[in-house]
Amino acid sequence: MSLGASAVPHSSLSDISSSIPPTSIPASNESQLNQVRATFLFFYTCLGSLLPYLPVYYHSLGLSGPWIGVLGAVNPMTTFIVGPVWGAIADKYNAHKNILLVTLVTSILARLSMLLSDSPYYLVFSVFLTAVLNAPVKPLMDSSVMHMLPNKESYGRMRLWGQLGFGLGSSGVGLLLSRSKLGYKFAFLVHGLLMVPTALIMQQFKINNGSDSSEEAKTSPSSGVTPTVRQSPKFKEGLRVLSKNMDAMIFFALVFIVGVSSGCIENFAYVRMREVGGTGRDMGISRFVSASGGVPMFWFAGQLTRGLGVSKILVGTLASYTCRFFIYANMKKPLYGLPAEALRGATFALFWSTATIYAHKIAPPGMSATLLAIMNGMYGGLGQ
């Protein structure tokens, strides 16, 4: 399979990284990249403190399986529709930072509003509002980071801080849930508190989606070349080119299939664990194992993508989900699912890093946030 893009120099799924030579990060960028690491760490710690436990929280309210399924479906469907719109607005008006900050804070506040009522109809509304506001956050973060990195392969080494954060948040809250008198409300409390440092760090996050850092270096004043003026992206033309690119369509189709597989597991894995006697402690241990499995894969993702190619990584990801389905279906005790959790961490890290690099690479000029939002919508939206 050969994936490329007419709008950019040819880049297949098997040679996506061949045109990105391994380079070291300039010392002048290290301070800014430390802010990126901190942003990923706190943001995903914030998410990890609550998101894995939402299906179990719904279950604790006495909601039936169909209602939990509806609540699980509202967020991805809304994300799929709204995410690309947010991305297009950010790209068109170069308002990435403002949109990122506003939607981050308001989406978390909307999520906290779930505590106000246990009515399933109210919960559906809260989940919908949260999804509308949260849809652009991850794509805008990833797009900004990709533009900053002189070596795109190092994205995984930035994103691994998010993996560590998610593991820290989910496992830490899971271990404390059984001891807290607040029950699952404790997870909401931690989630809200972690929003504060996340927003403060992100406020210092220097976001420039006008050009890649490597391009900026070529057009800096010291080089004697006049910097190019950022042009507004031509969305209709860019989307038209992508729609005719069979390789890109195959890529998004595979991302969708991975998303469907992920959605089936993520919405019911911990409910299944609870059915076989699992506690908050077991869920916390499971999340820690998952996060630990992902860290080394994020670190080596760039090299593995270059060596294996995108197509093999996507196929391997799908195979891993098949194994996880069998493990969860046949487990008799909560911790029997640990191999599936380790597999989740490893395959997701490699898949997400590879897919982000590829989507950024095939994006028409000025449309990185839009394309990453579409990818996020296909995986975390329509796919789930």
Short mmCIF file of C-alpha atoms in Angstrom, two decimals:
data_model
loop_
_atom_site.label_atom_id
_atom_site.label_comp_id
_atom_site.label_asym_id
_atom_site.label_seq_id
_atom_site.Cartn_x
_atom_site.Cartn_y
_atom_site.Cartn_z
CA MET A 1 0.00 0.00 0.00
CA SER A 2 1.34 3.38 -0.92
CA LEU A 3 -0.09 6.45 0.75
CA GLY A 4 0.80 9.83 -0.60
CA ALA A 5 -0.77 13.25 -1.13
CA SER A 6 -1.04 15.27 -4.27
CA ALA A 7 -0.90 18.49 -2.29
CA VAL A 8 2.49 17.69 -0.86
CA PRO A 9 5.61 15.87 -1.99
CA HIS A 10 4.81 12.19 -2.35
CA SER A 11 4.83 10.40 1.00
CA SER A 12 3.69 6.80 1.21
CA LEU A 13 2.69 4.89 4.31
CA SER A 14 5.89 2.94 4.01
CA ASP A 15 8.24 5.88 3.69
CA ILE A 16 6.51 8.63 5.68
CA SER A 17 9.63 9.53 7.62
CA SER A 18 12.17 9.15 4.87
CA SER A 19 12.05 12.85 4.10
CA ILE A 20 12.45 13.83 7.77
CA PRO A 21 16.09 13.39 8.68
CA PRO A 22 16.80 12.81 12.36
CA THR A 23 17.97 16.07 13.87
CA SER A 24 18.64 17.31 17.36
CA ILE A 25 16.44 19.95 18.99
CA PRO A 26 18.21 23.34 19.03
CA ALA A 27 19.14 24.54 22.51
CA SER A 28 17.25 27.79 21.89
CA ASN A 29 14.02 25.80 21.62
CA GLU A 30 14.57 23.71 24.75
CA SER A 31 12.75 26.09 27.09
CA GLN A 32 9.73 26.18 24.81
CA LEU A 33 9.77 22.40 24.45
CA ASN A 34 9.83 22.07 28.24
CA GLN A 35 6.57 24.00 28.24
CA VAL A 36 5.22 21.52 25.69
CA ARG A 37 6.23 18.62 27.93
CA ALA A 38 4.58 20.27 30.95
CA THR A 39 1.45 21.02 28.93
CA PHE A 40 1.11 17.40 27.81
CA LEU A 41 1.83 16.15 31.34
CA PHE A 42 -0.77 18.25 33.16
CA PHE A 43 -3.41 18.11 30.43
CA TYR A 44 -3.41 14.32 30.24
CA THR A 45 -3.15 13.96 34.03
CA CYS A 46 -6.32 16.05 34.13
CA LEU A 47 -8.03 13.77 31.58
CA GLY A 48 -6.76 10.57 33.18
CA SER A 49 -8.18 11.53 36.57
CA LEU A 50 -11.75 11.24 35.28
CA LEU A 51 -12.35 9.96 31.74
CA PRO A 52 -11.60 6.26 32.39
CA TYR A 53 -14.12 6.26 35.23
CA LEU A 54 -17.07 7.98 33.52
CA PRO A 55 -18.69 4.72 32.29
CA VAL A 56 -18.31 3.27 35.79
CA TYR A 57 -19.73 6.49 37.27
CA TYR A 58 -22.77 6.16 35.01
CA HIS A 59 -23.10 2.54 36.12
CA SER A 60 -22.94 3.60 39.79
CA LEU A 61 -25.87 5.97 39.18
CA GLY A 62 -27.97 2.95 38.23
CA LEU A 63 -28.07 3.70 34.51
CA SER A 64 -28.74 0.75 32.25
CA GLY A 65 -26.37 -0.53 29.58
CA PRO A 66 -28.29 1.18 26.75
CA TRP A 67 -28.09 4.56 28.51
CA ILE A 68 -24.34 4.11 29.09
CA GLY A 69 -24.03 3.30 25.40
CA VAL A 70 -25.95 6.45 24.46
CA LEU A 71 -23.76 8.60 26.70
CA GLY A 72 -20.69 6.96 25.21
CA ALA A 73 -21.91 7.68 21.69
CA VAL A 74 -22.83 11.36 22.15
CA ASN A 75 -19.25 12.54 22.62
CA PRO A 76 -17.64 10.84 19.59
CA MET A 77 -20.45 11.70 17.18
CA THR A 78 -20.38 15.34 18.26
CA THR A 79 -16.58 15.42 18.03
CA PHE A 80 -16.68 14.05 14.50
CA ILE A 81 -19.03 16.81 13.35
CA VAL A 82 -17.72 19.77 15.34
CA GLY A 83 -13.96 19.04 15.50
CA PRO A 84 -13.11 19.83 11.85
CA VAL A 85 -15.18 23.03 12.05
CA TRP A 86 -13.17 24.24 15.02
CA GLY A 87 -9.93 23.27 13.23
CA ALA A 88 -10.93 25.15 10.09
CA ILE A 89 -11.78 28.28 12.10
CA ALA A 90 -8.45 28.14 13.93
CA ASP A 91 -6.53 27.70 10.66
CA LYS A 92 -8.45 30.37 8.78
CA TYR A 93 -8.09 33.08 11.43
CA ASN A 94 -4.81 31.84 12.97
CA ALA A 95 -6.57 31.83 16.35
CA HIS A 96 -5.15 28.55 17.62
CA LYS A 97 -4.08 29.71 21.09
CA ASN A 98 -7.25 31.67 21.91
CA ILE A 99 -9.53 28.83 20.81
CA LEU A 100 -7.37 26.28 22.62
CA LEU A 101 -7.49 28.12 25.97
CA VAL A 102 -11.18 29.02 25.85
CA THR A 103 -12.36 25.57 24.83
CA LEU A 104 -10.07 23.85 27.36
CA VAL A 105 -11.50 25.74 30.34
CA THR A 106 -15.13 25.75 29.24
CA SER A 107 -15.15 22.06 28.30
CA ILE A 108 -13.85 21.04 31.74
CA LEU A 109 -16.43 23.25 33.45
CA ALA A 110 -19.12 21.65 31.30
CA ARG A 111 -17.88 18.20 32.27
CA LEU A 112 -18.02 19.12 35.97
CA SER A 113 -21.65 20.12 35.50
CA MET A 114 -22.49 16.41 35.21
CA LEU A 115 -22.55 16.38 39.01
CA LEU A 116 -25.59 18.65 39.13
CA SER A 117 -28.07 15.92 38.20
CA ASP A 118 -28.23 12.16 37.73
CA SER A 119 -31.03 12.39 35.18
CA PRO A 120 -29.95 10.56 32.02
CA TYR A 121 -31.45 13.30 29.87
CA TYR A 122 -29.47 15.97 31.70
CA LEU A 123 -26.32 13.88 31.45
CA VAL A 124 -26.80 13.55 27.69
CA PHE A 125 -27.02 17.35 27.43
CA SER A 126 -23.89 17.82 29.60
CA VAL A 127 -21.92 15.29 27.56
CA PHE A 128 -23.03 16.96 24.33
CA LEU A 129 -22.00 20.44 25.54
CA THR A 130 -18.67 19.11 26.77
CA ALA A 131 -18.03 17.43 23.42
CA VAL A 132 -18.77 20.60 21.45
CA LEU A 133 -16.29 22.59 23.54
CA ASN A 134 -13.66 19.87 23.88
CA ALA A 135 -13.51 18.84 20.21
CA PRO A 136 -10.64 21.17 19.13
CA VAL A 137 -8.37 20.85 22.16
CA LYS A 138 -6.28 17.79 21.24
CA PRO A 139 -5.98 18.60 17.50
CA LEU A 140 -4.88 22.18 18.22
CA MET A 141 -2.28 20.97 20.72
CA ASP A 142 -0.90 18.39 18.31
CA SER A 143 -0.91 20.77 15.35
CA SER A 144 0.98 23.42 17.30
CA VAL A 145 3.54 20.95 18.56
CA MET A 146 4.12 19.52 15.08
CA HIS A 147 4.77 23.02 13.70
CA MET A 148 7.27 23.72 16.47
CA LEU A 149 9.35 20.58 16.08
CA PRO A 150 12.28 20.80 13.64
CA ASN A 151 12.34 17.00 13.65
CA LYS A 152 8.80 15.68 13.31
CA GLU A 153 9.89 12.22 14.45
CA SER A 154 10.42 13.62 17.95
CA TYR A 155 6.67 14.20 18.39
CA GLY A 156 6.38 10.88 20.21
CA ARG A 157 9.02 11.95 22.71
CA MET A 158 6.91 15.01 23.53
CA ARG A 159 3.64 13.08 23.61
CA LEU A 160 5.00 10.45 26.00
CA TRP A 161 4.67 13.06 28.76
CA GLY A 162 0.96 12.94 28.10
CA GLN A 163 1.06 9.16 28.42
CA LEU A 164 2.84 9.48 31.75
CA GLY A 165 0.30 12.08 32.87
CA PHE A 166 -2.70 9.97 31.90
CA GLY A 167 -1.26 7.00 33.74
CA LEU A 168 -0.48 9.12 36.80
CA GLY A 169 -3.95 10.65 36.88
CA SER A 170 -5.92 7.47 36.21
CA SER A 171 -3.91 5.13 38.43
CA GLY A 172 -3.62 7.68 41.25
CA VAL A 173 -7.35 8.39 41.32
CA GLY A 174 -8.16 4.71 40.93
CA LEU A 175 -6.08 3.76 43.95
CA LEU A 176 -7.71 6.50 46.06
CA LEU A 177 -11.31 5.98 44.94
CA SER A 178 -12.02 3.16 47.36
CA ARG A 179 -10.67 5.24 50.25
CA SER A 180 -12.50 8.46 49.44
CA LYS A 181 -15.84 9.19 51.09
CA LEU A 182 -16.79 11.20 48.00
CA GLY A 183 -16.95 8.13 45.79
CA TYR A 184 -16.65 8.90 42.09
CA LYS A 185 -17.17 12.62 42.83
CA PHE A 186 -13.56 12.53 44.02
CA ALA A 187 -12.48 11.97 40.40
CA PHE A 188 -14.45 15.05 39.32
CA LEU A 189 -12.81 17.10 42.08
CA VAL A 190 -9.29 16.13 41.01
CA HIS A 191 -10.22 16.75 37.38
CA GLY A 192 -11.35 20.30 38.15
CA LEU A 193 -8.33 21.13 40.29
CA LEU A 194 -5.89 19.95 37.63
CA MET A 195 -7.50 22.28 35.12
CA VAL A 196 -5.88 25.27 36.85
CA PRO A 197 -2.18 24.43 36.31
CA THR A 198 -2.99 23.07 32.85
CA ALA A 199 -4.53 26.38 31.75
CA LEU A 200 -1.76 28.45 33.38
CA ILE A 201 0.99 26.51 31.62
CA MET A 202 -0.89 26.57 28.32
CA GLN A 203 -1.19 30.35 28.63
CA GLN A 204 2.61 30.52 28.35
CA PHE A 205 2.60 28.08 25.44
CA LYS A 206 3.95 29.92 22.38
CA ILE A 207 1.77 28.78 19.54
CA ASN A 208 2.67 29.71 15.98
CA ASN A 209 0.92 27.77 13.27
CA GLY A 210 2.03 30.01 10.47
CA SER A 211 4.96 27.82 9.48
CA ASP A 212 7.09 24.97 10.71
CA SER A 213 10.07 25.76 12.90
CA SER A 214 12.35 24.37 10.24
CA GLU A 215 10.84 26.80 7.74
CA GLU A 216 11.20 29.69 10.16
CA ALA A 217 14.87 28.96 10.50
CA LYS A 218 15.29 29.29 6.77
CA THR A 219 13.58 32.65 6.70
CA SER A 220 14.93 34.27 9.86
CA PRO A 221 16.44 37.78 9.71
CA SER A 222 19.89 36.39 10.44
CA SER A 223 19.72 34.34 7.26
CA GLY A 224 19.28 37.45 5.15
CA VAL A 225 16.07 36.14 3.62
CA THR A 226 12.81 38.01 3.98
CA PRO A 227 10.27 35.90 5.92
CA THR A 228 7.26 34.79 3.92
CA VAL A 229 3.86 36.19 4.78
CA ARG A 230 1.37 33.67 6.07
CA GLN A 231 -1.34 33.07 3.52
CA SER A 232 -4.90 32.10 4.38
CA PRO A 233 -5.44 28.42 3.59
CA LYS A 234 -7.70 27.57 0.67
CA PHE A 235 -9.94 25.04 2.37
CA LYS A 236 -12.16 24.04 -0.53
CA GLU A 237 -9.19 23.46 -2.79
CA GLY A 238 -7.28 21.60 -0.07
CA LEU A 239 -10.20 19.33 0.77
CA ARG A 240 -10.83 18.71 -2.93
CA VAL A 241 -7.24 17.55 -3.42
CA LEU A 242 -7.42 15.31 -0.36
CA SER A 243 -10.74 13.79 -1.44
CA LYS A 244 -9.09 12.67 -4.69
CA ASN A 245 -6.08 11.23 -2.88
CA MET A 246 -6.80 7.50 -2.51
CA ASP A 247 -3.88 7.01 -0.13
CA ALA A 248 -5.24 9.63 2.27
CA MET A 249 -8.72 8.12 2.08
CA ILE A 250 -7.33 4.67 2.93
CA PHE A 251 -5.44 6.18 5.85
CA PHE A 252 -8.55 7.83 7.31
CA ALA A 253 -10.57 4.64 6.76
CA LEU A 254 -8.02 2.65 8.78
CA VAL A 255 -8.02 5.31 11.50
CA PHE A 256 -11.82 4.98 11.60
CA ILE A 257 -11.63 1.20 12.01
CA VAL A 258 -9.09 1.57 14.82
CA GLY A 259 -11.43 4.10 16.44
CA VAL A 260 -14.38 1.69 16.25
CA SER A 261 -12.30 -1.00 17.93
CA SER A 262 -11.12 1.42 20.60
CA GLY A 263 -14.63 2.68 21.29
CA CYS A 264 -16.00 -0.81 21.83
CA ILE A 265 -13.34 -1.49 24.44
CA GLU A 266 -12.99 1.89 26.18
CA ASN A 267 -16.71 2.30 26.86
CA PHE A 268 -17.17 -1.11 28.44
CA ALA A 269 -13.77 -2.49 29.54
CA TYR A 270 -14.01 -1.20 33.10
CA VAL A 271 -17.70 -2.08 33.31
CA ARG A 272 -16.62 -5.61 32.35
CA MET A 273 -13.90 -5.44 35.00
CA ARG A 274 -16.48 -4.46 37.59
CA GLU A 275 -18.66 -7.40 36.55
CA VAL A 276 -15.89 -9.80 37.58
CA GLY A 277 -15.35 -8.09 40.93
CA GLY A 278 -13.02 -5.24 39.97
CA THR A 279 -12.53 -2.27 42.33
CA GLY A 280 -11.10 1.20 41.90
CA ARG A 281 -7.75 -0.22 42.97
CA ASP A 282 -7.84 -2.81 40.16
CA MET A 283 -8.74 -0.12 37.63
CA GLY A 284 -5.90 2.07 38.86
CA ILE A 285 -3.40 -0.78 38.52
CA SER A 286 -4.71 -1.49 35.03
CA ARG A 287 -4.26 2.11 33.93
CA PHE A 288 -0.75 2.20 35.36
CA VAL A 289 0.19 -0.90 33.36
CA SER A 290 -1.34 0.65 30.22
CA ALA A 291 0.57 3.90 30.66
CA SER A 292 3.82 2.07 31.37
CA GLY A 293 3.46 0.07 28.17
CA GLY A 294 3.04 3.23 26.12
CA VAL A 295 6.02 5.24 27.36
CA PRO A 296 8.81 3.31 25.58
CA MET A 297 6.73 3.07 22.41
CA PHE A 298 6.21 6.83 22.30
CA TRP A 299 9.95 7.29 22.78
CA PHE A 300 10.89 5.02 19.88
CA ALA A 301 7.82 5.75 17.72
CA GLY A 302 9.71 7.93 15.24
CA GLN A 303 12.34 5.29 14.59
CA LEU A 304 9.78 2.50 14.36
CA THR A 305 7.64 4.50 11.93
CA ARG A 306 10.66 5.09 9.74
CA GLY A 307 11.68 1.45 9.89
CA LEU A 308 8.31 -0.31 9.55
CA GLY A 309 6.20 2.17 7.61
CA VAL A 310 2.74 3.43 8.44
CA SER A 311 0.77 0.59 6.80
CA LYS A 312 2.38 -2.14 8.91
CA ILE A 313 1.85 -0.14 12.08
CA LEU A 314 -1.85 0.37 11.31
CA VAL A 315 -2.36 -3.31 10.53
CA GLY A 316 -0.49 -4.30 13.69
CA THR A 317 -2.72 -1.97 15.70
CA LEU A 318 -5.85 -3.67 14.38
CA ALA A 319 -4.39 -7.10 15.21
CA SER A 320 -3.70 -5.98 18.78
CA TYR A 321 -7.35 -4.95 19.25
CA THR A 322 -8.44 -8.43 18.22
CA CYS A 323 -6.24 -9.89 20.95
CA ARG A 324 -7.64 -7.43 23.51
CA PHE A 325 -11.23 -8.38 22.65
CA PHE A 326 -10.50 -12.03 23.41
CA ILE A 327 -8.69 -11.21 26.65
CA TYR A 328 -11.51 -9.07 28.06
CA ALA A 329 -14.21 -11.50 26.93
CA ASN A 330 -12.57 -14.46 28.67
CA MET A 331 -11.12 -12.91 31.83
CA LYS A 332 -12.39 -14.42 35.08
CA LYS A 333 -10.71 -12.01 37.50
CA PRO A 334 -10.08 -8.23 37.22
CA LEU A 335 -6.30 -8.41 36.89
CA TYR A 336 -6.50 -11.05 34.17
CA GLY A 337 -6.99 -8.09 31.86
CA LEU A 338 -3.50 -6.68 32.52
CA PRO A 339 -1.98 -8.14 29.32
CA ALA A 340 -4.67 -6.33 27.33
CA GLU A 341 -3.89 -3.10 29.18
CA ALA A 342 -0.16 -3.41 28.43
CA LEU A 343 -1.00 -4.09 24.80
CA ARG A 344 -3.27 -1.05 24.75
CA GLY A 345 -0.53 1.28 25.94
CA ALA A 346 2.06 0.00 23.52
CA THR A 347 -0.08 -0.10 20.38
CA PHE A 348 -1.89 3.20 21.01
CA ALA A 349 1.41 5.04 21.52
CA LEU A 350 2.85 3.79 18.26
CA PHE A 351 -0.42 4.25 16.36
CA TRP A 352 -1.11 7.79 17.56
CA SER A 353 2.40 9.09 17.03
CA THR A 354 2.57 7.59 13.54
CA ALA A 355 -0.88 8.82 12.53
CA THR A 356 -0.21 12.36 13.80
CA ILE A 357 3.05 12.63 11.88
CA TYR A 358 1.43 11.32 8.70
CA ALA A 359 -1.67 13.54 8.93
CA HIS A 360 0.49 16.62 9.49
CA LYS A 361 2.69 15.68 6.56
CA ILE A 362 -0.14 15.29 4.03
CA ALA A 363 -1.98 18.44 5.20
CA PRO A 364 -2.29 21.15 2.51
CA PRO A 365 -0.56 24.45 3.48
CA GLY A 366 -2.20 26.11 6.44
CA MET A 367 -4.56 23.20 7.13
CA SER A 368 -2.67 21.16 9.72
CA ALA A 369 -5.16 21.80 12.54
CA THR A 370 -8.07 21.01 10.21
CA LEU A 371 -6.60 17.70 9.08
CA LEU A 372 -5.62 16.65 12.60
CA ALA A 373 -9.15 17.52 13.71
CA ILE A 374 -10.52 15.30 10.95
CA MET A 375 -8.20 12.50 12.04
CA ASN A 376 -9.23 12.98 15.66
CA GLY A 377 -12.86 12.96 14.54
CA MET A 378 -12.40 9.72 12.61
CA TYR A 379 -10.69 8.02 15.57
CA GLY A 380 -12.28 9.55 18.67
CA GLY A 381 -15.44 10.75 16.94
CA LEU A 382 -17.12 8.72 14.21
CA GLY A 383 -15.03 5.67 15.02
CA GLN A 384 -16.22 5.50 18.64
#
